[in-house]
């Protein structure tokens, strides 16, 4: 392929009657279906409609819409014209919408509803409205919600479709005519980063950037187009991780089921997907619910389940080792490698009957994700090893992947056949990676270094921000990811943190907070965590607690009801609870688990888990570290002051 535009038309030609999309109707109760032939036709209609309303190649379009069938069809229509989409969700804060629209030099807007447009009236300036030539609204008109001065620029999708059908009658070859003017080096989209610190940066991505991901990642998903498999979508389509997956899946003829956070678990059961993508937070949530359910079983059943989880983990670990999938951070002699390989072969053989029994025992757990799931990819954050091990042990094949918006996004991943727990995998085809020391030299096996990447997926740069571009992208095409990584003896790479997140304690010890935070979230009491300690003697942590589990603990301990203080911030204060939390997390941060003595948590600030997307969390449910620290800075300062006074 030369451009992304070709994907839906290729698949529609091969499978015109296959269901392409399944989504709930306006009532939210019934599913509506569209087929690949209809999908391709809808793209043609929207392309013609947009063209009739004055969109041309090179126009920038602010595209603020959440997951829906119209989103992906609009995405393809805009790229067919050669317009540059500037996407974000409909729940984006109005001030951020204004910043993105203004900074990206957009001259068109695509929104979901009149009410969304109304939210912009207070933040868009007169100059912004003058720059906006047309506003396209997907939902039906809401009487009285739009002021008269804008009405002549409003086009609702019902009108857009009608105009598109008329334009197609006049110009039946419009798609081929427009698409023929697009090349793989043309700009496809500008995706603004989540902006956890300062204003977001606009990442410029071309057709070629996404084509690299389609070419390199589709084989790793092992989708057989002839089977007509299903996937359930929850992540935002505008996010580059989800977007690239959808391009791969469309090429492979998957059926997409649009879901949401509240319906995701139920949709997995009813829609029975064969493959899904998600983020670590989703698997953490499933894990905590699973452990909570297991803890309520009779003691014998609990023991049996945990026993076979452990047995199957040991079997899978040996099976992986025999097939070259392992983590070793020092070079070994061939004799030593061979001896350990033989031991793992013997252990794998001995544990094989237990592995078969585990497959039967854990079938009810697999039914919770539909019973047909052959694989799932987790990215947009490091997958903790405990989640890796437990889900694979119960028969849910979970692989880790790594990338960034600046690479559209794929850089590394594991595969279903090379699935080493705890690693991030190996580079995609056509991708070079290097781990470099501060002086630019290449690190040795087991030595931490900054990950640099070069390949066809690397962005064209940050829009109107040459300083930021030059800070991460050199003249030879190498991109500094800002992530720290280690290479295993067998060539696999493990992401261990970010340069800017490294904590330096008063004694000079360097601490990567992310592995500590991942380990702490194994506690059922903890939903989110941010580790602190820059320039201090010891580490502390802000912990967003799971209130349900916390209240259960209070009842078990026969404590008085736990009060949640509110003084502009939320804080849960109870000495006994805090003592138990500190003891529990430090039981997880042991030397046996790879943690050093100074990586223990001295104090915990427990806060109410009212974290939400757009504030404390990104769209892919990663914590906004700096935002949380600033939000709770008064409580953190008091915590540290109290600590200093106690020690003095």
XYZ file of C-alpha atoms in Angstrom:
648
model
C 0.000 0.000 0.000
C 1.033 3.578 -0.630
C -1.373 5.253 1.819
C -3.658 4.364 4.723
C -6.629 5.378 2.528
C -6.509 2.063 0.681
C -7.282 -0.101 3.747
C -11.104 0.006 4.024
C -11.612 -0.267 0.270
C -9.362 -3.326 0.015
C -11.247 -5.052 2.826
C -14.663 -4.026 1.477
C -13.745 -5.552 -1.891
C -12.778 -8.834 -0.201
C -15.556 -9.043 2.445
C -18.411 -6.675 1.482
C -21.053 -8.516 3.551
C -18.976 -9.039 6.706
C -20.010 -6.955 9.737
C -17.453 -4.178 10.143
C -18.930 -2.319 13.125
C -21.405 -3.077 15.886
C -22.535 -0.272 18.197
C -25.435 0.642 20.465
C -28.305 2.740 19.173
C -29.387 6.035 20.743
C -31.288 4.187 23.487
C -28.113 2.337 24.484
C -29.967 -0.982 24.656
C -29.734 -2.515 21.185
C -26.815 -3.070 18.850
C -26.778 -1.712 15.293
C -24.575 -3.310 12.634
C -22.789 -2.009 9.576
C -21.038 -4.108 6.933
C -17.740 -3.469 5.172
C -19.505 -2.630 1.915
C -21.659 -0.050 3.731
C -18.611 1.298 5.562
C -16.704 1.924 2.324
C -19.794 3.566 0.812
C -20.180 5.844 3.866
C -16.540 6.948 3.560
C -17.174 7.835 -0.094
C -20.273 9.858 0.821
C -18.539 11.788 3.613
C -15.515 12.465 1.404
C -17.746 13.896 -1.312
C -19.736 15.878 1.260
C -16.668 17.455 2.853
C -15.294 18.261 -0.585
C -18.565 19.943 -1.553
C -18.291 22.115 1.561
C -14.872 23.422 0.655
C -12.365 21.104 2.383
C -9.171 20.749 0.404
C -5.813 19.078 0.655
C -3.739 20.642 3.417
C -6.656 22.103 5.419
C -6.404 21.445 9.163
C -9.540 20.117 10.858
C -10.129 20.217 14.626
C -11.796 16.832 15.264
C -13.201 16.567 18.808
C -15.296 13.393 18.866
C -15.431 10.248 21.008
C -15.597 6.638 19.797
C -18.360 5.967 17.302
C -18.863 4.607 13.805
C -18.872 8.137 12.388
C -15.411 8.777 13.893
C -13.516 6.197 11.864
C -15.484 6.969 8.688
C -14.727 10.692 9.108
C -11.061 9.899 9.742
C -10.797 8.130 6.383
C -12.835 10.802 4.586
C -10.556 13.591 5.799
C -7.378 11.730 4.859
C -8.814 10.906 1.410
C -9.263 14.622 0.722
C -5.768 15.245 2.069
C -7.008 17.347 4.982
C -5.023 17.021 8.207
C -7.097 15.820 11.157
C -6.340 17.224 14.606
C -8.221 14.763 16.851
C -9.161 14.707 20.522
C -12.154 13.434 22.499
C -15.443 15.319 22.890
C -14.765 15.429 26.646
C -11.671 17.603 26.136
C -11.803 20.723 28.324
C -12.989 23.770 26.295
C -9.790 25.731 27.014
C -7.695 22.853 25.707
C -9.921 22.620 22.619
C -9.288 26.311 22.036
C -5.517 25.910 22.456
C -5.364 22.935 20.060
C -7.648 24.566 17.470
C -5.680 27.819 17.561
C -2.179 26.324 17.728
C -2.852 23.801 14.953
C -4.119 26.515 12.565
C -7.351 24.603 12.060
C -9.976 26.201 9.855
C -12.731 23.601 10.247
C -14.336 21.944 13.297
C -15.944 18.510 13.620
C -17.941 18.064 16.840
C -20.459 15.610 18.251
C -23.278 17.901 19.347
C -24.640 21.425 19.657
C -24.106 21.305 23.425
C -20.416 20.588 22.864
C -20.277 23.607 20.566
C -22.050 25.728 23.187
C -19.260 24.968 25.679
C -16.801 26.703 23.354
C -18.651 30.029 23.278
C -17.019 31.214 26.497
C -13.431 30.387 25.483
C -13.217 30.916 21.716
C -12.321 34.470 20.787
C -13.876 36.392 17.909
C -10.670 35.741 15.956
C -11.047 31.992 16.528
C -14.597 32.008 15.170
C -13.511 34.068 12.179
C -10.833 31.443 11.419
C -13.438 28.666 11.559
C -14.919 28.341 8.057
C -17.339 25.485 8.762
C -18.525 23.499 11.800
C -19.738 19.924 11.217
C -22.014 18.398 13.890
C -22.622 14.633 13.990
C -25.774 14.563 16.149
C -29.146 16.041 15.275
C -29.825 19.754 15.764
C -30.692 20.875 19.316
C -33.187 23.778 19.018
C -32.048 27.051 20.561
C -28.533 25.964 21.526
C -26.550 27.767 18.813
C -26.443 31.579 18.391
C -27.565 33.041 15.064
C -24.133 34.336 13.915
C -22.840 30.747 13.624
C -25.847 29.152 11.949
C -24.682 29.850 8.413
C -21.468 27.919 9.121
C -23.136 24.881 10.731
C -23.492 21.639 8.776
C -25.160 18.663 10.434
C -24.177 15.177 9.320
C -27.682 14.518 7.986
C -27.105 17.427 5.551
C -23.487 16.408 4.926
C -24.576 12.916 3.842
C -27.269 14.298 1.524
C -24.796 16.748 -0.010
C -22.252 13.954 -0.382
C -24.684 11.690 -2.212
C -25.494 14.493 -4.669
C -21.784 15.223 -5.181
C -21.078 11.525 -5.822
C -23.702 11.467 -8.567
C -21.914 14.365 -10.259
C -18.386 13.043 -9.598
C -18.524 9.232 -9.224
C -14.733 8.967 -9.420
C -14.054 11.562 -6.735
C -12.396 9.093 -4.329
C -9.928 7.830 -6.882
C -9.300 11.382 -8.091
C -8.541 12.747 -4.593
C -6.708 9.691 -3.229
C -4.443 9.664 -6.262
C -2.993 12.994 -5.124
C -1.883 11.637 -1.714
C 1.538 10.089 -1.053
C 2.983 8.173 1.902
C 4.996 11.263 2.917
C 1.915 13.486 3.188
C 0.859 14.641 6.640
C -2.124 12.600 7.842
C -2.732 13.971 11.327
C -1.456 16.163 14.145
C -1.962 14.416 17.487
C -1.513 16.578 20.555
C 0.117 14.853 23.517
C -1.800 14.604 26.776
C -0.073 17.648 28.244
C 0.744 16.298 31.711
C 3.200 19.186 32.055
C 2.602 22.502 30.295
C 0.786 22.831 26.986
C 0.490 19.750 24.777
C 2.763 19.386 21.740
C 1.378 18.597 18.282
C 2.967 15.419 16.893
C 2.991 15.415 13.079
C 2.386 11.919 11.674
C 2.370 10.913 8.020
C 0.776 8.073 6.073
C 4.207 6.433 6.065
C 4.440 6.558 9.865
C 1.168 4.639 10.228
C 1.915 2.304 7.307
C 5.050 1.145 9.146
C 2.885 0.124 12.098
C 0.356 -1.611 9.867
C 3.129 -3.475 8.045
C 5.081 -4.440 11.171
C 2.325 -4.988 13.718
C -0.418 -6.749 11.752
C 1.605 -10.006 11.441
C 2.302 -9.919 15.197
C -1.431 -9.892 15.900
C -1.716 -13.187 13.960
C -5.175 -12.371 12.627
C -6.498 -14.690 9.938
C -8.758 -12.502 7.738
C -10.685 -15.543 6.566
C -12.001 -16.251 10.074
C -13.784 -12.934 10.583
C -12.716 -12.363 14.184
C -14.160 -9.813 16.626
C -12.605 -7.144 18.836
C -14.188 -4.978 21.550
C -13.078 -1.331 21.556
C -12.919 0.805 24.698
C -9.866 3.056 24.286
C -10.376 6.413 22.532
C -10.067 6.066 18.757
C -8.157 9.351 18.500
C -5.383 7.967 20.719
C -2.549 6.843 18.470
C -2.303 3.370 20.084
C -5.961 2.600 19.430
C -5.932 4.310 16.036
C -2.995 2.285 14.717
C -4.610 -0.932 15.968
C -7.856 -0.064 14.182
C -5.956 0.397 10.900
C -4.345 -3.046 11.387
C -7.662 -4.621 12.333
C -9.543 -3.057 9.409
C -6.949 -4.454 7.013
C -7.537 -7.876 8.626
C -11.339 -7.690 8.357
C -12.154 -7.671 12.072
C -15.608 -6.825 13.415
C -15.408 -3.838 15.794
C -17.722 -3.641 18.800
C -17.773 -0.170 20.365
C -17.939 -0.356 24.143
C -17.253 1.927 27.121
C -15.648 1.660 30.548
C -18.983 0.883 32.205
C -20.033 -1.767 29.668
C -16.649 -3.259 28.776
C -16.803 -6.269 31.136
C -20.336 -7.180 30.019
C -19.473 -6.696 26.341
C -16.491 -9.036 26.627
C -18.852 -11.765 27.846
C -21.610 -11.147 25.293
C -19.500 -10.341 22.210
C -16.828 -13.015 22.782
C -13.862 -11.292 21.100
C -10.866 -13.217 19.802
C -8.463 -10.301 20.229
C -8.460 -7.017 22.167
C -6.067 -4.233 23.062
C -6.109 -2.417 26.381
C -3.990 -0.626 28.951
C -2.465 -1.895 32.218
C -5.095 -0.165 34.352
C -7.846 -2.305 32.785
C -5.977 -5.497 33.706
C -5.310 -4.167 37.213
C -9.040 -3.607 37.680
C -9.899 -7.110 36.424
C -7.156 -8.563 38.646
C -8.444 -6.853 41.784
C -12.013 -8.026 41.136
C -10.765 -11.561 40.499
C -8.673 -11.648 43.689
C -11.586 -10.206 45.673
C -13.890 -12.953 44.343
C -11.334 -15.681 45.076
C -10.819 -14.393 48.633
C -14.507 -15.028 49.379
C -14.323 -18.719 48.407
C -13.949 -21.508 50.977
C -10.370 -22.034 52.140
C -9.848 -25.293 50.220
C -10.984 -23.802 46.895
C -8.805 -20.733 47.466
C -5.796 -22.935 48.165
C -6.472 -25.063 45.077
C -6.767 -22.030 42.772
C -3.616 -20.346 44.051
C -1.731 -23.656 43.952
C -2.543 -24.240 40.278
C -1.818 -20.596 39.407
C 1.654 -21.116 40.886
C 2.103 -24.493 39.179
C 1.120 -23.066 35.796
C 3.338 -20.012 36.266
C 6.298 -22.340 36.890
C 5.379 -24.444 33.849
C 5.052 -21.406 31.589
C 8.304 -19.933 32.906
C 10.168 -23.136 32.023
C 8.365 -23.447 28.698
C 9.439 -19.907 27.822
C 13.036 -20.558 28.856
C 13.267 -23.669 26.717
C 12.116 -21.581 23.754
C 14.612 -18.776 24.401
C 12.272 -16.422 26.247
C 13.865 -15.321 29.505
C 15.412 -12.374 31.351
C 19.135 -12.576 32.154
C 21.040 -9.362 32.808
C 24.547 -10.868 32.630
C 26.321 -12.784 29.888
C 26.806 -16.489 30.639
C 28.883 -19.236 29.143
C 27.316 -21.667 26.682
C 27.815 -24.485 29.214
C 25.915 -22.640 31.938
C 23.113 -21.682 29.552
C 22.822 -25.296 28.409
C 22.692 -26.643 31.955
C 19.921 -24.295 33.005
C 18.068 -25.035 29.763
C 18.113 -28.755 30.621
C 16.795 -28.094 34.153
C 13.904 -26.073 32.725
C 13.132 -28.813 30.219
C 12.906 -31.356 33.043
C 10.733 -29.039 35.160
C 8.435 -28.312 32.206
C 7.982 -32.037 31.573
C 7.229 -32.733 35.245
C 4.682 -29.906 35.479
C 2.888 -30.683 32.207
C 0.014 -32.648 33.863
C -0.556 -29.712 36.240
C -0.595 -27.375 33.243
C -3.364 -29.448 31.625
C -5.386 -29.502 34.865
C -4.986 -25.716 35.223
C -6.428 -25.278 31.738
C -9.610 -27.014 32.879
C -9.742 -25.382 36.333
C -9.417 -21.834 35.009
C -12.029 -22.096 32.257
C -14.588 -20.047 34.318
C -12.057 -17.195 34.518
C -11.604 -17.239 30.758
C -15.371 -17.121 30.306
C -15.282 -13.705 32.030
C -13.593 -12.333 28.899
C -15.872 -14.208 26.513
C -14.173 -17.598 26.393
C -12.746 -17.147 22.881
C -9.979 -14.644 23.579
C -6.811 -15.942 21.905
C -4.718 -12.891 22.678
C -4.625 -9.397 24.163
C -2.072 -6.626 23.859
C -1.374 -4.195 26.680
C 0.408 -0.894 25.997
C 0.315 2.856 26.802
C 2.089 2.054 30.066
C 4.307 -0.687 31.448
C 2.516 -3.940 32.236
C 3.475 -5.073 35.760
C 5.017 -8.538 35.845
C 2.481 -9.892 38.351
C -0.352 -9.146 35.904
C 1.676 -10.744 33.133
C 2.122 -13.933 35.104
C -1.332 -14.366 36.587
C -3.350 -13.738 33.403
C -1.141 -15.934 31.268
C -1.295 -18.602 34.002
C -5.094 -18.730 33.846
C -5.002 -19.024 30.058
C -5.502 -15.415 28.935
C -2.567 -14.748 26.607
C -1.434 -11.226 27.401
C 1.494 -9.596 25.615
C 3.222 -6.309 26.368
C 3.952 -3.582 23.816
C 5.713 -0.244 23.924
C 5.597 2.881 21.839
C 4.878 6.570 21.909
C 2.760 9.065 20.018
C 5.910 10.265 18.246
C 6.234 6.801 16.614
C 2.582 6.272 15.615
C 3.139 4.442 18.117
C 4.912 1.055 17.789
C 8.554 0.524 18.735
C 8.759 -2.777 20.643
C 6.435 -5.619 21.476
C 6.300 -9.216 22.495
C 4.512 -11.711 20.296
C 2.180 -14.567 21.074
C 4.946 -17.037 20.280
C 7.708 -15.053 22.051
C 5.969 -13.866 25.198
C 8.586 -13.343 27.912
C 6.933 -12.192 31.131
C 8.387 -8.949 32.458
C 9.913 -7.718 29.198
C 8.682 -5.228 26.628
C 9.800 -7.414 23.741
C 11.868 -6.877 20.627
C 11.859 -4.100 18.001
C 9.333 -4.057 15.182
C 10.580 -4.885 11.709
C 12.392 -1.975 10.009
C 13.104 -0.465 13.433
C 16.489 0.238 15.009
C 16.863 0.785 18.746
C 19.891 1.716 20.839
C 20.338 2.009 24.613
C 22.788 4.810 25.282
C 24.754 6.061 28.268
C 24.904 9.763 29.093
C 28.010 10.126 26.919
C 26.212 8.581 23.927
C 28.010 5.218 24.017
C 26.044 1.963 23.822
C 25.242 0.156 27.072
C 26.200 -3.433 27.899
C 23.818 -6.293 28.723
C 21.992 -5.490 31.964
C 23.106 -1.853 32.016
C 20.476 0.872 32.157
C 20.430 3.390 29.298
C 18.210 5.834 27.425
C 16.271 4.239 24.574
C 16.737 5.805 21.132
C 14.741 4.685 18.079
C 15.047 5.162 14.318
C 12.681 3.919 11.648
C 9.846 4.776 9.225
C 7.447 5.335 12.137
C 9.358 8.287 13.649
C 7.350 11.524 13.446
C 8.011 14.419 11.121
C 8.380 16.657 14.196
C 6.310 18.812 16.559
C 4.029 21.297 14.817
C 5.366 24.873 15.017
C 7.831 23.835 17.716
C 11.305 23.381 16.202
C 12.977 23.783 19.595
C 11.092 20.812 21.048
C 11.689 18.820 17.858
C 15.444 19.410 17.923
C 15.559 18.452 21.598
C 14.454 14.867 20.829
C 15.168 14.243 17.128
C 18.676 14.449 15.652
C 19.857 14.946 12.076
C 20.308 11.198 11.520
C 16.696 10.401 12.393
C 17.302 9.082 15.925
C 14.503 9.897 18.387
C 15.296 10.185 22.093
C 12.291 8.521 23.760
C 13.194 9.779 27.227
C 12.639 6.256 28.551
C 15.167 4.182 30.467
C 15.617 0.561 29.447
C 17.774 -2.531 29.966
C 18.675 -5.212 27.408
C 18.527 -8.872 28.414
C 21.116 -11.444 27.326
C 18.725 -12.784 24.672
C 18.130 -9.348 23.120
C 14.795 -8.571 24.750
C 14.295 -5.094 26.209
C 12.774 -4.068 29.524
C 11.483 -0.501 30.026
C 12.295 0.580 33.593
C 11.212 4.233 33.830
C 11.556 7.750 32.474
C 14.525 10.063 32.821
C 12.461 12.980 34.087
C 10.683 10.803 36.686
C 13.912 9.593 38.339
C 13.974 10.496 42.051
C 17.315 11.390 43.638
C 17.276 10.912 47.420
C 19.292 13.053 49.819
C 21.939 10.343 50.011
C 22.401 10.430 46.214
C 20.532 7.172 45.511
C 18.646 7.134 42.172
C 15.146 5.662 42.328
C 12.871 4.828 39.397
C 9.350 5.281 40.823
C 7.406 3.331 38.190
C 8.467 -0.231 39.182
C 7.744 0.618 42.832
C 4.307 2.000 41.933
C 3.492 -1.063 39.833
C 4.425 -3.369 42.693
C 2.427 -1.367 45.246
C -0.714 -1.678 43.112
C -0.669 -5.425 43.739
C -2.283 -4.503 47.040
C -6.046 -4.711 46.801
C -6.308 -1.539 48.861
C -4.555 0.630 46.263
C -6.031 1.896 42.982
C -3.408 4.501 42.063
C -0.085 5.577 43.540
C 2.561 8.272 43.078
C 5.943 7.776 44.774
C 7.711 10.903 46.118
C 11.107 11.619 47.640
C 13.163 14.066 45.581
C 15.950 15.480 47.833
C 14.548 13.715 50.905
C 15.983 10.968 53.096
C 13.271 8.398 52.366
C 10.466 7.667 49.938
C 6.835 8.463 50.625
C 3.731 7.911 48.494
C 0.365 9.415 47.634
C -2.066 6.499 47.504
C -5.590 6.648 46.055
C -7.303 3.911 48.019
C -9.990 1.433 47.047
C -12.715 2.604 49.426
C -14.684 -0.644 49.322
C -11.686 -2.728 50.387
C -10.684 -0.112 52.956
C -14.111 -0.164 54.607
C -13.979 -3.977 54.707
C -10.627 -3.704 56.485
C -12.043 -1.197 58.984
C -14.888 -3.603 59.783
C -12.477 -6.516 60.234
C -10.391 -4.447 62.647
C -13.555 -3.156 64.391
C -12.423 0.417 63.880
C -14.701 3.395 64.136
C -15.973 4.602 60.747
C -13.115 6.076 58.739
C -13.683 9.735 58.027
C -12.630 11.406 54.830
C -11.470 14.927 55.503
C -12.365 17.544 52.931
C -10.505 20.837 52.915
C -10.339 21.452 49.224
C -8.426 18.160 49.083
C -9.322 14.649 50.219
C -7.314 12.819 52.855
C -8.036 9.607 54.764
C -6.487 9.769 58.197
C -6.320 6.840 60.584
C -3.062 5.763 62.221
C -3.962 2.066 62.269
C -4.995 2.047 58.595
C -1.847 3.926 57.573
C 0.314 1.516 59.576
C -1.274 -1.476 57.839
C -0.863 0.100 54.382
C 2.810 0.915 55.006
C 3.471 -2.600 56.277
C 1.639 -4.206 53.352
C 3.390 -2.226 50.607
C 6.805 -2.796 52.153
C 6.110 -6.530 52.268
C 5.850 -6.250 48.476
C 9.011 -4.144 48.083
C 11.472 -6.786 49.283
C 14.959 -7.746 48.160
C 13.517 -11.034 46.864
C 11.400 -9.006 44.457
C 14.388 -6.980 43.287
C 13.995 -3.861 45.442
C 16.779 -2.204 47.410
C 16.507 -1.150 51.074
C 16.216 2.570 50.255
C 13.233 1.806 47.964
C 10.994 1.080 50.968
C 8.101 3.475 51.619
C 8.460 5.391 54.888
C 5.143 7.242 54.845
C 1.854 7.081 52.988
C -0.671 9.824 52.319
C -3.977 8.038 51.669
C -6.439 10.026 49.573
C -9.911 9.451 48.232
C -9.927 7.886 44.775
C -11.894 10.515 42.907
C -9.360 10.447 40.074
C -10.890 11.065 36.662
C -9.837 11.160 33.015
C -8.695 14.600 31.960
C -7.604 15.576 35.464
C -5.498 13.015 37.322
C -5.581 10.425 34.515
C -4.809 10.495 30.815
C -7.203 8.973 28.263
C -5.300 5.691 28.589
C -5.668 5.784 32.411
C -2.047 6.642 33.180
C -1.517 8.916 36.166
C -0.600 12.543 35.586
C 2.199 12.534 38.115
C 2.877 16.269 38.290
C -0.824 17.180 38.453
C -1.382 14.852 41.422
C 1.683 16.174 43.252
C 0.482 19.750 42.751
C -3.099 18.911 43.726
C -2.045 17.427 47.069
C 1.005 19.607 47.706
C -0.377 21.110 50.939
C -1.015 17.685 52.443
C 2.343 16.401 51.177
C 4.165 19.393 52.699
C 2.428 18.813 56.008
C 3.272 15.107 55.858
C 6.954 15.887 55.329
C 6.958 18.640 57.961
C 5.405 16.284 60.503
C 8.004 13.696 59.577
C 10.861 16.194 60.092
C 9.484 17.258 63.476
C 9.095 13.647 64.617
C 12.696 12.855 63.667
C 14.048 15.959 65.382
